[in-house]
Structure formats: C-alpha cells, structure tokens
Short mmCIF file of C-alpha atoms in Angstrom, two decimals:
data_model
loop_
_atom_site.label_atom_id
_atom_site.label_comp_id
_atom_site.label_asym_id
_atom_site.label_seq_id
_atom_site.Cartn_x
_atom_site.Cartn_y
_atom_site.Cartn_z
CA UNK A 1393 -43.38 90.72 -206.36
CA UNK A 1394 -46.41 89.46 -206.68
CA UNK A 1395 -46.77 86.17 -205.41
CA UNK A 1396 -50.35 85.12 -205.53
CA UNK A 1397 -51.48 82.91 -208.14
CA UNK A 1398 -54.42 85.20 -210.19
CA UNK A 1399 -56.26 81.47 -210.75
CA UNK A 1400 -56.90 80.70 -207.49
CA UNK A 1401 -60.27 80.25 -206.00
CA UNK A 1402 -58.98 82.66 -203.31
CA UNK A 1403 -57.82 85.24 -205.16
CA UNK A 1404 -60.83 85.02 -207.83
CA UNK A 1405 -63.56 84.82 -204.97
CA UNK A 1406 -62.01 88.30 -203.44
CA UNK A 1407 -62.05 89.76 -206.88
CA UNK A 1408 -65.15 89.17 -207.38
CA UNK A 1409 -66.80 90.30 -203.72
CA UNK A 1410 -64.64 93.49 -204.36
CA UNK A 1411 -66.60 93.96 -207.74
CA UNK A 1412 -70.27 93.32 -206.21
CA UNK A 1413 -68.93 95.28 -203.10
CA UNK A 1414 -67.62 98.21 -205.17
CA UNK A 1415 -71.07 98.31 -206.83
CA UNK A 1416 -73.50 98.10 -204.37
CA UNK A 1417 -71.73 100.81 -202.61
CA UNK A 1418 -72.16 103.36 -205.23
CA UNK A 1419 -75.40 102.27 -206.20
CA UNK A 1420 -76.68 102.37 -202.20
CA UNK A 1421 -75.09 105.77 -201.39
CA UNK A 1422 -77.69 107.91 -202.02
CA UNK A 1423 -79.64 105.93 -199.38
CA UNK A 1424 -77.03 105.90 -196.84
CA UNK A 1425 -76.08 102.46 -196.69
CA UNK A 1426 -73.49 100.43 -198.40
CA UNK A 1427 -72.59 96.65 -198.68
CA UNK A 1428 -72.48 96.01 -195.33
CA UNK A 1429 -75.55 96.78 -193.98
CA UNK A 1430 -77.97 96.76 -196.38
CA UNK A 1431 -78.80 93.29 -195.99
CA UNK A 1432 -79.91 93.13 -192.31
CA UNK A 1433 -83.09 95.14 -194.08
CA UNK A 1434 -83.98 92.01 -195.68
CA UNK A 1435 -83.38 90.09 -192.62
CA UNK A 1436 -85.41 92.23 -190.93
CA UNK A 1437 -88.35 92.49 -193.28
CA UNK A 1438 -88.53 89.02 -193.46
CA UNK A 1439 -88.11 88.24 -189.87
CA UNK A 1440 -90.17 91.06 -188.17
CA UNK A 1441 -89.31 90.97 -184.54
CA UNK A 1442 -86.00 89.41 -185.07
CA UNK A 1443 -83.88 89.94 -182.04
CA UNK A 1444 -79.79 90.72 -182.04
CA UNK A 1445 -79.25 87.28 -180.49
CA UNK A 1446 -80.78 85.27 -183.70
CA UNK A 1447 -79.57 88.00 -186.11
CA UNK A 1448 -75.92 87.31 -184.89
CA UNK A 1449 -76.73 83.39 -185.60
CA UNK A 1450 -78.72 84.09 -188.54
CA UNK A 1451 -76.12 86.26 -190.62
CA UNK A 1452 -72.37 84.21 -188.51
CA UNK A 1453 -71.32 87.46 -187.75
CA UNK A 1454 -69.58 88.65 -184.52
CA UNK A 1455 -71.98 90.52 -182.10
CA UNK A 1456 -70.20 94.06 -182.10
CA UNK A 1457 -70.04 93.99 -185.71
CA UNK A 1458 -73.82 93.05 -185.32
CA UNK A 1459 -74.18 95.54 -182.87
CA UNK A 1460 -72.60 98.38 -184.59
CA UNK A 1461 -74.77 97.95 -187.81
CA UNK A 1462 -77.96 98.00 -186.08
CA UNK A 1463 -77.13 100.56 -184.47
CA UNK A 1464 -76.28 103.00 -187.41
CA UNK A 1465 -79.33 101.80 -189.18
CA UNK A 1466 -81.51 102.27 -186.27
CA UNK A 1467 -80.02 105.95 -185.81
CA UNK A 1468 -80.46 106.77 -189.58
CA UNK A 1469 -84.09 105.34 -189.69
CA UNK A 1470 -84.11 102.47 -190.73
CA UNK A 1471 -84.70 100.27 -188.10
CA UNK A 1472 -86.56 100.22 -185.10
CA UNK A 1473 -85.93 98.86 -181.50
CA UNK A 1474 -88.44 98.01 -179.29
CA UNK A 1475 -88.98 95.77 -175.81
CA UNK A 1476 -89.96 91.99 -176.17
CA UNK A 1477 -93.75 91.79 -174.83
CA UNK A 1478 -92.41 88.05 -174.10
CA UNK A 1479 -89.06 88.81 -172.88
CA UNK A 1480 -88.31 92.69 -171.13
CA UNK A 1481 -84.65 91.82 -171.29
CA UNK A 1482 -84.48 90.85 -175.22
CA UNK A 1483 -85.15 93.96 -177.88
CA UNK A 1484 -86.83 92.90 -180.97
CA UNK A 1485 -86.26 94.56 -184.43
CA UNK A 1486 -88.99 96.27 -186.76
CA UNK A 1487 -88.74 97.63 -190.63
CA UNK A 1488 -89.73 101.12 -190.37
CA UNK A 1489 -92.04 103.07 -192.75
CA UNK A 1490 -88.59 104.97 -194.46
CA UNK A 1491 -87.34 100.97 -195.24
CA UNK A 1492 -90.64 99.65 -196.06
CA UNK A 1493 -90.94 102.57 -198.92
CA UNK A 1494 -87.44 102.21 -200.03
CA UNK A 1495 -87.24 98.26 -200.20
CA UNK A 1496 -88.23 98.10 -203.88
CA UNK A 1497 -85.78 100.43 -204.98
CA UNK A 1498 -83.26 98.43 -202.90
CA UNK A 1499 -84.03 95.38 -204.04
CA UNK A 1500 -83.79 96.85 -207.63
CA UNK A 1501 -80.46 97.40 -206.99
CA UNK A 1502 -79.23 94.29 -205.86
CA UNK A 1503 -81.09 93.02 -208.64
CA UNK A 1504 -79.15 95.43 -211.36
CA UNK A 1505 -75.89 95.16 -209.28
CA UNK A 1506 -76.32 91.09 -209.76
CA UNK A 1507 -77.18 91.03 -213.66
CA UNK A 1508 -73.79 93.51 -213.49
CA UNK A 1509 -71.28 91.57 -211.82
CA UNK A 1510 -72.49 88.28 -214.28
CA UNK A 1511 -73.38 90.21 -217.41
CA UNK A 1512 -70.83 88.03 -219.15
CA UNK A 1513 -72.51 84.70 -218.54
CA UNK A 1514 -75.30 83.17 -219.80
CA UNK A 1515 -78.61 82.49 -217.89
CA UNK A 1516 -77.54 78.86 -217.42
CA UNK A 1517 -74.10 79.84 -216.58
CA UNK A 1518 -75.25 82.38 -213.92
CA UNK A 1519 -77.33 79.80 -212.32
CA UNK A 1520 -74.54 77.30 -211.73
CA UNK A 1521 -72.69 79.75 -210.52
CA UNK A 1522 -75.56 80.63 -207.71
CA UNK A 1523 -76.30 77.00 -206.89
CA UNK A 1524 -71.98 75.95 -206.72
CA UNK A 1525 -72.15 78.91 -204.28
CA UNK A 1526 -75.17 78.07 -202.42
CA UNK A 1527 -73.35 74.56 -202.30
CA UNK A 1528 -69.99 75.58 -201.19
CA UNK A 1529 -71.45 78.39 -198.30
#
C-alpha cells in the first residue's frame, strides 16, 4: 500500500520539515504565530522598510500567500504598514514595539526548536547538514 520508498531524499526532507514544522507550531502558539509566518519578523527586523514587492522576491513565495501573512500579522500587531515617503503607491513594512519585545523569546525558540530537531547529531554533523542545505537551496 505504501509505495514510497522511506530512503528517499523526498520522503526524508518532508519528514523532517513536518518535525521542525510540528515544533515550532507548539512552541509559537502562545504568541499567535506558527511556522508560517513567523519568519517574515526576521525579514522584517532586518530589512526595516521592506516593501511586499521585495518580500515576495526575498522569501520565492506567491504574492497572496505573501499578502495574506502580512496581513494577519499586521492585524494581530505585529507588523506595521505605512506609505513610502519615496514612493505614495508602494507601502513599506515596520517591526512594531509588541515584535521588537518578543524577538528574543522568538528567536529562543527557533534556537531550542533547531538543537531539537538535530539533538541526535553531533556539532560537526549538524553543521554539514546546514551548509549541504544551504548548498542544495
């Protein structure tokens, strides 16, 4: 019945992003986010004034799925929208005070949820398997 090989790097891939997935949403609950937004906070907070345009680029995602994020996180308070001084047709978007005092924590997280999902390799191990990765992405 079940016909997919459990050795593939298809099948092992989606195993794991279910694990770090599965994680990351219980751990980010009690902020009201989960594993697929969370991350535009970073993008944010590193790119202050980041517009929808060069998010959509900057993460290869498709716009509504863009567009539907930033718009729950900018209705729960996470994000803020405001007017291009450069451009009044482009909206640029801001960290607000609620993600700037919650970032640590966050970042703790991911940090915790990481060490998780690779508690059973070594340092070295770990590594290689961030820069094959990084290589293959």
């Amino acid at each position: 019945m079940d016909n997919m090989n459990k050795s593939t790097i298809e099948y092992l891939v989606a195993k794991f992003n279910r694990k770090i997935r599965l994680s990351l949403n219980r751990e980010l609950l009690k902020y009201g986010l989960n594993e697929a937004n969370f991350y535009y906070l970073f993008v944010v907070i590193n790119n202050p004034g980041i517009n929808q345009v060069q998010m959509i680029k900057l993460l290869d995602r498709e716009q509504s799925i863009v567009t539907k994020q930033i718009s729950n996180l900018v209705k729960n308070g996470w994000l803020e929208k405001r007017k291009s001084t450069t451009d009044h047709r482009q909206t640029e978007l801001y960290p607000t005070s609620k993600t700037l005092d919650n970032i640590g924590e966050i970042t703790e997280i991911t940090e915790k949820v990481s060490a998780e999902v690779t508690s059973n390799l070594s340092e070295k191990e770990s590594a290689t398997l961030q820069k094959l990765l990084q290589k293959v992405l």
